[in-house]
CSV table of C-alpha atoms in Angstrom, one decimal:
chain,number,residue,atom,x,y,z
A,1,UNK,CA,-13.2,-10.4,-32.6
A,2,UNK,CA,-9.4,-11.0,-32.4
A,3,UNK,CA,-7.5,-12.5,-29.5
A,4,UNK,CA,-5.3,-9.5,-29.6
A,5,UNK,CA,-7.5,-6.5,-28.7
A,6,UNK,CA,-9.3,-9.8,-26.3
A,7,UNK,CA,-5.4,-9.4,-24.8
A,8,UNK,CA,-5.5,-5.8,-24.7
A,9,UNK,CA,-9.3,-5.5,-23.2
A,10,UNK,CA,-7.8,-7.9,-20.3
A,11,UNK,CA,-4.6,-6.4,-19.1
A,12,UNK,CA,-6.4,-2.7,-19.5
A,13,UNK,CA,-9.4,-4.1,-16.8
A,14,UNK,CA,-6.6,-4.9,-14.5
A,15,UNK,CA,-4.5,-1.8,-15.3
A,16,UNK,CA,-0.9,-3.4,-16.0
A,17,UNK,CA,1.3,-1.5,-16.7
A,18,UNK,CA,3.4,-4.4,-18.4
A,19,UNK,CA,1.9,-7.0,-21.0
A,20,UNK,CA,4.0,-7.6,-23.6
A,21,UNK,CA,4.2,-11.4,-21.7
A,22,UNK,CA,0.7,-12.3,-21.3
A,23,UNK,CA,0.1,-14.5,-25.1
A,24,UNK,CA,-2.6,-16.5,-26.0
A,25,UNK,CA,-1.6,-19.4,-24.3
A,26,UNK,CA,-0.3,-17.9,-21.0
A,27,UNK,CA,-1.8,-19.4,-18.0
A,28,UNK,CA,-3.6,-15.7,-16.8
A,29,UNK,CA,-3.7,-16.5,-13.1
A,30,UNK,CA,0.1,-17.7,-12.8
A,31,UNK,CA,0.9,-15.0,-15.6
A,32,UNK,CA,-0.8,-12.0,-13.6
A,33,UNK,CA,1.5,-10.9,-10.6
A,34,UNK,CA,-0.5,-10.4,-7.8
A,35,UNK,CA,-3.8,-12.3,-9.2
A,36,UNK,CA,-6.3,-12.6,-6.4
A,37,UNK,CA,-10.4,-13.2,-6.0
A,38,UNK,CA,-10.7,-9.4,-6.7
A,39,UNK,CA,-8.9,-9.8,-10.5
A,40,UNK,CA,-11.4,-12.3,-11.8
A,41,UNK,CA,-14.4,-10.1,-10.8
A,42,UNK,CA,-12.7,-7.2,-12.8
A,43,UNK,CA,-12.3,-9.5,-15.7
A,44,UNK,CA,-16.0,-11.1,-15.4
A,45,UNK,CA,-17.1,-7.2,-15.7
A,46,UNK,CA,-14.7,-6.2,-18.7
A,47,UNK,CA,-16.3,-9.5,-20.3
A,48,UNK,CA,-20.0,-7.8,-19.5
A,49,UNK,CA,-19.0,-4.2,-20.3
A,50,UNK,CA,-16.7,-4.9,-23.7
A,51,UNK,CA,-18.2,-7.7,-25.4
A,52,UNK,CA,-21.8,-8.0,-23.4
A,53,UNK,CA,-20.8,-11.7,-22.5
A,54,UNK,CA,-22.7,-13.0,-19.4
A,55,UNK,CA,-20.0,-16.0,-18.7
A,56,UNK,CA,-20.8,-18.0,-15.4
A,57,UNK,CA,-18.2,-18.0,-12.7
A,58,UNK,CA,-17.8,-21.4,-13.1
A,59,UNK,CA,-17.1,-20.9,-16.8
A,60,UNK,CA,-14.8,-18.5,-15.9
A,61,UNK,CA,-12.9,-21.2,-13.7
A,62,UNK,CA,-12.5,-23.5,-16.0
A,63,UNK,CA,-10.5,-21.5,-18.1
A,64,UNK,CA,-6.8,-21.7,-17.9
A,65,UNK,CA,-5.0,-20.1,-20.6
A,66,UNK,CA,-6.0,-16.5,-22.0
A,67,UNK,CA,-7.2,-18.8,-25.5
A,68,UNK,CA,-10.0,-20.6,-23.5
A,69,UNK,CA,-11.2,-17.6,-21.9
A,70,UNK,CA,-11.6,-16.1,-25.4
A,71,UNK,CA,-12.7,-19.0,-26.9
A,72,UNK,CA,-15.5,-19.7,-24.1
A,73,UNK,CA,-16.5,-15.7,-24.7
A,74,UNK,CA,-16.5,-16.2,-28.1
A,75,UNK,CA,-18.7,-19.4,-28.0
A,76,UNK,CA,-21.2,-17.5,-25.2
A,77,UNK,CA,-21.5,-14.8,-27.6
A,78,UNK,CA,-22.2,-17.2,-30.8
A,79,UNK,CA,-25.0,-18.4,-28.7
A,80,UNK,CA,-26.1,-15.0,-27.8
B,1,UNK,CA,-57.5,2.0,-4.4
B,2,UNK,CA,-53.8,3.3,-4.1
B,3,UNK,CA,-50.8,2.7,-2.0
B,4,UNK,CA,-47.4,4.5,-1.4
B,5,UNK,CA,-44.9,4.3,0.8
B,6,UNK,CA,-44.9,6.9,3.0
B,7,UNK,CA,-42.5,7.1,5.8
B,8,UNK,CA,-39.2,4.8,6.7
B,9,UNK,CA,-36.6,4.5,9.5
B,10,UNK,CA,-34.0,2.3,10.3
B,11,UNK,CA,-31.8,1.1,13.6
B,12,UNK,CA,-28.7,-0.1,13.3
B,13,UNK,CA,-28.0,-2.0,17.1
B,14,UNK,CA,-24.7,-0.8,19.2
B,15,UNK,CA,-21.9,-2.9,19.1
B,16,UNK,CA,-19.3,-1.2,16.5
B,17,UNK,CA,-17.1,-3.2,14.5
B,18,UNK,CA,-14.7,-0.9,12.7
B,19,UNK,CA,-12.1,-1.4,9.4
B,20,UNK,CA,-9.1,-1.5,12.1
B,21,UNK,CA,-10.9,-4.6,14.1
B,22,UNK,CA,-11.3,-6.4,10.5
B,23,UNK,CA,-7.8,-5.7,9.3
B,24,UNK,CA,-6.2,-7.1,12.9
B,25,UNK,CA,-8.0,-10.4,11.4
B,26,UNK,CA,-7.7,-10.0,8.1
B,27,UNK,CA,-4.3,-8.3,7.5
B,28,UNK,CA,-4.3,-8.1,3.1
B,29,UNK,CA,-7.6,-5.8,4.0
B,30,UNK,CA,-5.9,-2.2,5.8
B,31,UNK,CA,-8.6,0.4,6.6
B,32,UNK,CA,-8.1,2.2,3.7
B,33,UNK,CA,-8.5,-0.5,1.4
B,34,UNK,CA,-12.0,-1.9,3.0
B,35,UNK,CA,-13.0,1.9,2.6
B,36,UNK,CA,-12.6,3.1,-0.3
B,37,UNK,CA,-12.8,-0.5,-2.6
B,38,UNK,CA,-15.4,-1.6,-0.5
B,39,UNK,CA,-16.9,1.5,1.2
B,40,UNK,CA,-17.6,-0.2,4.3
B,41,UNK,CA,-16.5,1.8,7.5
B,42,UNK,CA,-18.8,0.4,10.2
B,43,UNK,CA,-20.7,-2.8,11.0
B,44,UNK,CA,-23.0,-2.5,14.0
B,45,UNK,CA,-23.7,-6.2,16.0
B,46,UNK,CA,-26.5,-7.0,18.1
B,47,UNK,CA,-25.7,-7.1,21.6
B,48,UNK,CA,-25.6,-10.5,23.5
B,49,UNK,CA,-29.3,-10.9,24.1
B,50,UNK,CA,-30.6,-8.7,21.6
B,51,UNK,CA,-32.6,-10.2,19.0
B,52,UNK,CA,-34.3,-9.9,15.7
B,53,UNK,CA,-38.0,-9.2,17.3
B,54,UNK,CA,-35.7,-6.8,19.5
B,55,UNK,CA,-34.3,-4.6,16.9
B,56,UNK,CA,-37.5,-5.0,14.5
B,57,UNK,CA,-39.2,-3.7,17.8
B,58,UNK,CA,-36.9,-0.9,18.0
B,59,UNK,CA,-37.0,0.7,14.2
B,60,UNK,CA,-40.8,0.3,14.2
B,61,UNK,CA,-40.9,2.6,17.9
B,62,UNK,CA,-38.1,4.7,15.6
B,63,UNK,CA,-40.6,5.2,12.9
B,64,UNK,CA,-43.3,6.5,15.1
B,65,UNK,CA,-41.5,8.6,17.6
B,66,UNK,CA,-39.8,10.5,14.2
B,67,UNK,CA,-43.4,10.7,12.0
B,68,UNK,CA,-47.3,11.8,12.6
B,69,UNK,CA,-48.0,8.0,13.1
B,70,UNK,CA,-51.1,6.6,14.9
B,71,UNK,CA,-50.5,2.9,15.9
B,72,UNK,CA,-54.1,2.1,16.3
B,73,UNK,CA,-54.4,2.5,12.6
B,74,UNK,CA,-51.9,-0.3,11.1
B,75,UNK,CA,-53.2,-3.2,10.8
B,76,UNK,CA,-51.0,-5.0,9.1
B,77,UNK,CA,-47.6,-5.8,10.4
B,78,UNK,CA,-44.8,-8.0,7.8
B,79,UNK,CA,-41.6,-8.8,8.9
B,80,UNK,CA,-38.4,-10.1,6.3
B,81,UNK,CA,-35.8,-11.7,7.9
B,82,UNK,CA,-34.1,-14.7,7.8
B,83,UNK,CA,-32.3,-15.0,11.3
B,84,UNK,CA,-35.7,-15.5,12.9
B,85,UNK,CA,-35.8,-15.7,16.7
B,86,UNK,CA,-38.7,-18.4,16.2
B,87,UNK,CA,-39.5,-21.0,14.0
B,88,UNK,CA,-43.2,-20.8,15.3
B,89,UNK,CA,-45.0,-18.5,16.3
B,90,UNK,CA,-44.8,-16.3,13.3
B,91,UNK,CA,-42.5,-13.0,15.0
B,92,UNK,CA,-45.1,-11.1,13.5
B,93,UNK,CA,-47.4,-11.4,16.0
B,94,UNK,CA,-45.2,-11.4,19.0
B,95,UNK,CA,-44.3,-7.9,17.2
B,96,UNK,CA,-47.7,-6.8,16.9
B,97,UNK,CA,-48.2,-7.6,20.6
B,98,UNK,CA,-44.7,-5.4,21.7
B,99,UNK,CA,-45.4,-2.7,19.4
B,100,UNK,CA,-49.3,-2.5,20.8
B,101,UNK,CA,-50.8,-2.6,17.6
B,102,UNK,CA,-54.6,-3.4,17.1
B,103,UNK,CA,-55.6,-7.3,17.6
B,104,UNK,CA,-57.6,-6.9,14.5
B,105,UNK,CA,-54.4,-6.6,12.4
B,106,UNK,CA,-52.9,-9.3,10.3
B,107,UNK,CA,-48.8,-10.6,11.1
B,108,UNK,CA,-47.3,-12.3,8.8
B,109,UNK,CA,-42.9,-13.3,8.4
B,110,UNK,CA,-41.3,-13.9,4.9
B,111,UNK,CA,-38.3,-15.0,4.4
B,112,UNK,CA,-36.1,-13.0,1.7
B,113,UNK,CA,-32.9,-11.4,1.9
B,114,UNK,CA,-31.2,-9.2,-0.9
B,115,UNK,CA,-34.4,-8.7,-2.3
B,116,UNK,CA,-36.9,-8.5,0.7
B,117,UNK,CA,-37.5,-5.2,1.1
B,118,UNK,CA,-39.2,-5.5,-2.8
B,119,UNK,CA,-41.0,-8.1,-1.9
B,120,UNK,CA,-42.6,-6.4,1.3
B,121,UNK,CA,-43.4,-3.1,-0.9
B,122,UNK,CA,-45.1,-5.6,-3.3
B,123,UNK,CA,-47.0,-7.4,-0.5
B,124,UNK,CA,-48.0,-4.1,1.0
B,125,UNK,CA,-49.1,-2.6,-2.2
B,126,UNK,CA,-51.1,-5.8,-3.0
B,127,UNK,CA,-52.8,-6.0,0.6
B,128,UNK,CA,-54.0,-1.8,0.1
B,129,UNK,CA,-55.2,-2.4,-3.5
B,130,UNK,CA,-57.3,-5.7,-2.3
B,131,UNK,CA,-58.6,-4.0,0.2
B,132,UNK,CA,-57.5,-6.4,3.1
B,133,UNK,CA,-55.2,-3.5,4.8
B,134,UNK,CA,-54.8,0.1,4.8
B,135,UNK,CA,-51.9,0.7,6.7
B,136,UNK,CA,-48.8,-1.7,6.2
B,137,UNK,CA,-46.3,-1.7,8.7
B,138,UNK,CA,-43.6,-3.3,6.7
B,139,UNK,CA,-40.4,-4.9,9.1
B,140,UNK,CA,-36.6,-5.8,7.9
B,141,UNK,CA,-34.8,-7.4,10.4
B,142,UNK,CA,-31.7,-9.5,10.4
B,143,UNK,CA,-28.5,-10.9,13.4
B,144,UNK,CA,-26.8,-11.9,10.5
B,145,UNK,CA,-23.8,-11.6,12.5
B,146,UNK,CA,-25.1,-14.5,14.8
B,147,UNK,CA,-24.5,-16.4,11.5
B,148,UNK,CA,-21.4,-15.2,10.3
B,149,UNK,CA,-18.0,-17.4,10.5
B,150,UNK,CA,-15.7,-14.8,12.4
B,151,UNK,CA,-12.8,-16.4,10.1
B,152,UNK,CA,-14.5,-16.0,7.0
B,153,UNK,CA,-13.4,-13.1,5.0
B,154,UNK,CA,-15.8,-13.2,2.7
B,155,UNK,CA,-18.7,-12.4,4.5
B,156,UNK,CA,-16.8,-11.0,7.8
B,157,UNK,CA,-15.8,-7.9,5.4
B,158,UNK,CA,-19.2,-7.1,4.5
B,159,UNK,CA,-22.0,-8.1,6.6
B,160,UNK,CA,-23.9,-6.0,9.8
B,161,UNK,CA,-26.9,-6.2,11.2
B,162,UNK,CA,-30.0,-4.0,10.9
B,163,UNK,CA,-33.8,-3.6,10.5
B,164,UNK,CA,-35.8,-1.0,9.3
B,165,UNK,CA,-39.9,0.2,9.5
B,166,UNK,CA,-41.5,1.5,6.7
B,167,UNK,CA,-45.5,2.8,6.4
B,168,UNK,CA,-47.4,2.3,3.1
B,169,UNK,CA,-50.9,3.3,3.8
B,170,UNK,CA,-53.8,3.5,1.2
B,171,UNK,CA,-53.7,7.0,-1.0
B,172,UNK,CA,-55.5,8.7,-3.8
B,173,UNK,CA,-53.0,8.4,-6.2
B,174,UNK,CA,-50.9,5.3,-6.7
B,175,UNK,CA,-47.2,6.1,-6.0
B,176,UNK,CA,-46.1,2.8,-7.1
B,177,UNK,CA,-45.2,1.4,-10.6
B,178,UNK,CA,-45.2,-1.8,-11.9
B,179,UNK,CA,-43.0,-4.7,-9.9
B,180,UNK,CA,-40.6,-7.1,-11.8
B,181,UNK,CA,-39.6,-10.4,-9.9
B,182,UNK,CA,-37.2,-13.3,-10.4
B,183,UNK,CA,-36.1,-16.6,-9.0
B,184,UNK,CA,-33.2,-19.1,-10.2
B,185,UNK,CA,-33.2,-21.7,-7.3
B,186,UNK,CA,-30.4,-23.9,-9.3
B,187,UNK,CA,-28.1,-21.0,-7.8
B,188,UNK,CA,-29.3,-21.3,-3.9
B,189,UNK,CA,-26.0,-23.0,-2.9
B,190,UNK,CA,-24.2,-20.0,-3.3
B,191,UNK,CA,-25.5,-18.1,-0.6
B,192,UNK,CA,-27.3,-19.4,1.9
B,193,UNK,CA,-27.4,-20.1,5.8
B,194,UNK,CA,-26.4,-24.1,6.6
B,195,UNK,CA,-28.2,-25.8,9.6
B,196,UNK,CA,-30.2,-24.7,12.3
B,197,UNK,CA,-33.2,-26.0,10.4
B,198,UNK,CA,-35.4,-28.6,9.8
B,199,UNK,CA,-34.0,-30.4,7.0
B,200,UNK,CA,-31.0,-31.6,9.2
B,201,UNK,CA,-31.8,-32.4,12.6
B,202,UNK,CA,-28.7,-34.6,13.3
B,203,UNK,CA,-26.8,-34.1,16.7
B,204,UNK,CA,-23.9,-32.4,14.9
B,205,UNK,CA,-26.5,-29.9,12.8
B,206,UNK,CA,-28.4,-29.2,16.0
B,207,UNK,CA,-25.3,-28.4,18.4
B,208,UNK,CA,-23.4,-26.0,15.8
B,209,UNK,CA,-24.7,-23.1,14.8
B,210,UNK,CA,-26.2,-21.9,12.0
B,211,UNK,CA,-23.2,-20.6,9.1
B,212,UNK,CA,-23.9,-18.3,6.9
B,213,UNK,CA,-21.6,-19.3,3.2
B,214,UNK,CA,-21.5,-17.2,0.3
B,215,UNK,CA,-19.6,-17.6,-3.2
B,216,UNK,CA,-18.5,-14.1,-3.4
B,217,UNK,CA,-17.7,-15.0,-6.8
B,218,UNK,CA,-20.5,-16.0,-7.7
B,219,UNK,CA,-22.6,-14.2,-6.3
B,220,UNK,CA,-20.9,-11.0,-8.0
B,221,UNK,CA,-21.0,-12.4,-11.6
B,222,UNK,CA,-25.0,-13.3,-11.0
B,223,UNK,CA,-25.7,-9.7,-10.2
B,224,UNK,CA,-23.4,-8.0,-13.2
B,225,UNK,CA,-25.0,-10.3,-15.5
B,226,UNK,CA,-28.7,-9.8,-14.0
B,227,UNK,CA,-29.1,-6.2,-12.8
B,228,UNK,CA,-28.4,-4.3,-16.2
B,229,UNK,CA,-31.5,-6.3,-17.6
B,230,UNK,CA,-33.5,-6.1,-14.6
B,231,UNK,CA,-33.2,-2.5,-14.8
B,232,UNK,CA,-34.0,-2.3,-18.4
B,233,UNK,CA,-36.9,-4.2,-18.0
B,234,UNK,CA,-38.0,-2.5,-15.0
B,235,UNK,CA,-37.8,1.2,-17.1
B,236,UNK,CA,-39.7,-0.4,-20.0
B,237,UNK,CA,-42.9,-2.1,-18.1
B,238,UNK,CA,-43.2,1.4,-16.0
B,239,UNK,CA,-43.2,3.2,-19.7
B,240,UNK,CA,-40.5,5.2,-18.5
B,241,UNK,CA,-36.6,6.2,-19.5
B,242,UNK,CA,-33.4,6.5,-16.6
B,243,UNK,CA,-33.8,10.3,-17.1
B,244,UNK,CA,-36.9,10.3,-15.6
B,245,UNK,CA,-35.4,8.6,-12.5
B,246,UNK,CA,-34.3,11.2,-9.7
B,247,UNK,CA,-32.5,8.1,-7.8
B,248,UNK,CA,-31.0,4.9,-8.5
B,249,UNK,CA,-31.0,2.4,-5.2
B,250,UNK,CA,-29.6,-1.0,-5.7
B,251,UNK,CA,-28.9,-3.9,-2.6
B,252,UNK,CA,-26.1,-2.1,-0.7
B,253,UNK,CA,-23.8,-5.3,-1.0
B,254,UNK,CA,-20.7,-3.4,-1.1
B,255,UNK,CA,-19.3,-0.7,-3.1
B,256,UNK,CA,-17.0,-2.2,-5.5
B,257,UNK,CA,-19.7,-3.9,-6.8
B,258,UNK,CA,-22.1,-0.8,-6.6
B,259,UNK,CA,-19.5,1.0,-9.0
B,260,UNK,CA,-19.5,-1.9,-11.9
B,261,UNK,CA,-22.9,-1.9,-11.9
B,262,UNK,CA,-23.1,1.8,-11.9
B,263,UNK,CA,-20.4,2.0,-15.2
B,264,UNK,CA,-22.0,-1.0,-16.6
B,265,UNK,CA,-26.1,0.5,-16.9
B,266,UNK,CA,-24.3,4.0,-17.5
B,267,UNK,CA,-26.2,5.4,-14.0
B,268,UNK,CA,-25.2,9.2,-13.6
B,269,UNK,CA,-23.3,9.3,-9.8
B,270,UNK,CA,-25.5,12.1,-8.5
B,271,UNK,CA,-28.8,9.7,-9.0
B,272,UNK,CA,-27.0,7.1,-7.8
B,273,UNK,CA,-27.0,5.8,-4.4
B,274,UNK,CA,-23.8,4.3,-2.5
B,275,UNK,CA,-24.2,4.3,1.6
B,276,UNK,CA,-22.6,1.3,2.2
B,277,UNK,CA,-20.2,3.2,4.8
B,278,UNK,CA,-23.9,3.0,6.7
B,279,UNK,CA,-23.4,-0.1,8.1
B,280,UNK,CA,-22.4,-2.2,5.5
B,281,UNK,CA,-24.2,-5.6,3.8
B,282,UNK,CA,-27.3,-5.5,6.6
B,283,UNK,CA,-29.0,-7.5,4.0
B,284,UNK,CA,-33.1,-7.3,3.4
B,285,UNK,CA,-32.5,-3.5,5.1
B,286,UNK,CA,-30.0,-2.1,2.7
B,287,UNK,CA,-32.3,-0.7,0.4
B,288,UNK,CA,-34.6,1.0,3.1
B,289,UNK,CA,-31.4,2.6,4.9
B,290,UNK,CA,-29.9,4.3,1.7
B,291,UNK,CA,-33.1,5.7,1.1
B,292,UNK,CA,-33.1,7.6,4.3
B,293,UNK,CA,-30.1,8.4,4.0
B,294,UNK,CA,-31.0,9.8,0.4
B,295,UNK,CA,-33.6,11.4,2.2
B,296,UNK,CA,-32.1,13.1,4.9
B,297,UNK,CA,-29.2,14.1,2.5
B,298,UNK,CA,-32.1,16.2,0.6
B,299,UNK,CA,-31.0,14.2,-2.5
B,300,UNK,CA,-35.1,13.3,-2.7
B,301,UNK,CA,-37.8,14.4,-1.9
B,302,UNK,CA,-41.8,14.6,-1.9
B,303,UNK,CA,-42.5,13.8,-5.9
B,304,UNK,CA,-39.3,12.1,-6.3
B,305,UNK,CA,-38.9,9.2,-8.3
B,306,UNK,CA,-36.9,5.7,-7.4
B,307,UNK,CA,-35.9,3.2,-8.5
B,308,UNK,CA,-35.3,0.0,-6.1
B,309,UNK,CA,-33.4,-3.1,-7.0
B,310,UNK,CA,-33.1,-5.9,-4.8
B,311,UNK,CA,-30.7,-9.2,-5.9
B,312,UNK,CA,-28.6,-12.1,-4.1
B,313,UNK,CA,-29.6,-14.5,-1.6
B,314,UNK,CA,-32.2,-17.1,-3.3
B,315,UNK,CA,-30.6,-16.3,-5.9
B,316,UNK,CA,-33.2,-13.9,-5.9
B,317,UNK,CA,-34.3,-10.3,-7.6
B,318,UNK,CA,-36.9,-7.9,-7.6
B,319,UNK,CA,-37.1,-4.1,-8.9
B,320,UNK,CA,-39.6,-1.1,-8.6
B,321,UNK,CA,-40.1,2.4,-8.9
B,322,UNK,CA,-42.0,4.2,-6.9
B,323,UNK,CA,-42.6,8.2,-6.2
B,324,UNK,CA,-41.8,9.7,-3.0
């Protein structure tokens, strides 16, 4: 699993239209224009649907930077 | 012995709160938005002075005046709810008394939300193939307005009240298949009603009412990550494959939610059902209203096939099928 289709897989879920910006170490929630409640429940589902990750909600708040969500989804699916 | 379920009704109470009354509090939520991302159009309230035992009173009269019902032979009567007018007695039995049901009839209240209804066709189902009952009159009620923050848009949004009255009597063949049910009380915090009870009877507990507090979040992640396995499971321990099913009905929580869940288990849209326009959240009575609405829509009928799933407050869940 690469970070870059994990990059892909996230701005497609919230249908941006620009995404060149968003890297691996871009803060997603400061990075997204327009993030609110509604954009992490998208991104919980893409992580359900595309890589059949169940990561916690509080999981998912930890994670800052595009790199520790994949990381955490990559970790959750090692254990899987 | 057998058991189905035979006939259901609902009542939602008078008092309309519409999408424009939301969005004057709420302004990032316009009409259009609450209907179509959430699908919620109406939530009906309780009127001052109606209660629970009031609107529980109300489907069950609903129930008989619409189907070939005679009273005299339920005896059984469970109510769900979990905005209870008493503590004690049991509201079960001041129900039996209003509805003029036999004395020789057993009452009895559970407390479940999301998943209630699944509980009370399990109970019923359990009571018929005992032998201790042949006619279950099965009760969802909730004010959960009553509880509800006015200024809190996470609940506000979604929540109405309702009840519904169902019938599952004793029959030759069984209608029902096997239940699944599941508990995770490390997650209880993230939906729940604070105070009013008995576990904090402090001045400040006892003179503010009773809140109702959910973690939208999550709430929402739980179900993605429980339902598509519930419903797996529930397929394989009735034998059975989703083509078989005629009609998919999940907890009416809201329709965004409905439609990730739907994409997620791959659930064709004509066997799925989304009436959350209906009255919204009304809790334990979602599942019981979209079927009727399923019904009435002549989406199913006698011989049909369901399947229920019931998940949330507890956190809770519960699934069946069962044949029309």
């Amino acid at each position: 699993m690469e970070i870059d289709k994990f990059i892909k897989d996230f701005a497609e879920a919230l249908e941006l239209t620009a995404w060149s910006h968003l890297k691996p170490d871009s803060v997603f929630r400061d990075a997204v224009e327009g993030w609110d409640s509604l954009s992490a429940l998208i991104i919980i589902t893409m992580i359900k649907s595309e890589y059949d990750v169940a990561i916690k909600a509080n999981e998912f708040i930890e994670c800052k930077t595009l790199s520790e969500l994949f990381d955490k989804v990559e970790s959750l699916k090692n254990v899987e | 012995m057998s058991a189905r379920l035979k006939y259901s009704s609902y009542y939602l109470p008078e008092i309309i709160v519409t999408n424009e009354m939301i969005h004057e509090r709420f302004p990032s939520w316009p009409p259009s938005r609450l209907k179509d991302l959430m699908g919620v159009e109406n939530r009906y309230y309780a009127s001052e002075g109606e209660t629970v035992n009031d609107i529980a009173v109300k489907a069950a009269e609903k129930l008989f005046l619409e189907f070939p019902i005679d009273r005299s032979e339920i005896d059984f009567v469970l109510l769900c709810t979990q905005t209870p007018d008493y503590f004690s007695p049991t509201n079960a039995c001041i129900i039996q008394d209003r509805l003029g049901i036999r004395k020789n009839s057993g009452a009895l209240d559970f407390s479940h939300g999301c998943s209630g209804f699944i509980y009370g066709l399990g109970l019923a189902k359990s009571l018929i193939m005992s032998g201790i009952a042949a006619n279950v009159l099965l009760i969802t009620a909730d004010t959960i307005s009553r509880a509800l923050d006015p200024d809190d848009q996470a609940t506000v949004l979604f929540f109405g009240d309702g009840a519904s009255a169902s019938l599952i009597t004793k029959s030759d063949e069984d209608h029902f298949y096997p239940f699944i049910y599941g508990t995770d009380g490390g997650g209880a915090d993230h939906l729940t009603i604070k105070g009013g009870a008995f576990a904090d009877r402090s001045v400040e507990s006892n003179t503010s009412k009773p809140c109702l507090h959910m973690n939208g979040t999550e709430i929402y992640t739980f179900s993605i990550n429980t339902v598509p396995g519930l419903v797996k499971d529930t397929l394989a321990k009735a034998n059975m494959t989703m083509d078989e099913i005629d009609m998919v009905i999940f907890h009416q929580a809201n329709k965004y939610m409905l439609e990730s869940l739907r994409k997620l288990i791959k659930i064709p849209p004509e066997k799925y059902a989304i009436y959350t326009f209906n009255g919204g959240n009304t809790t334990s009575s979602t599942i019981p209203i979209a079927l009727r609405c399923a019904i009435d829509e002549g989406r199913v009928s006698s011989g049909s096939k369901i399947l229920v799933a019931g998940f949330g407050v507890g956190l809770s869940w519960a699934s069946s099928i069962f044949k029309l």
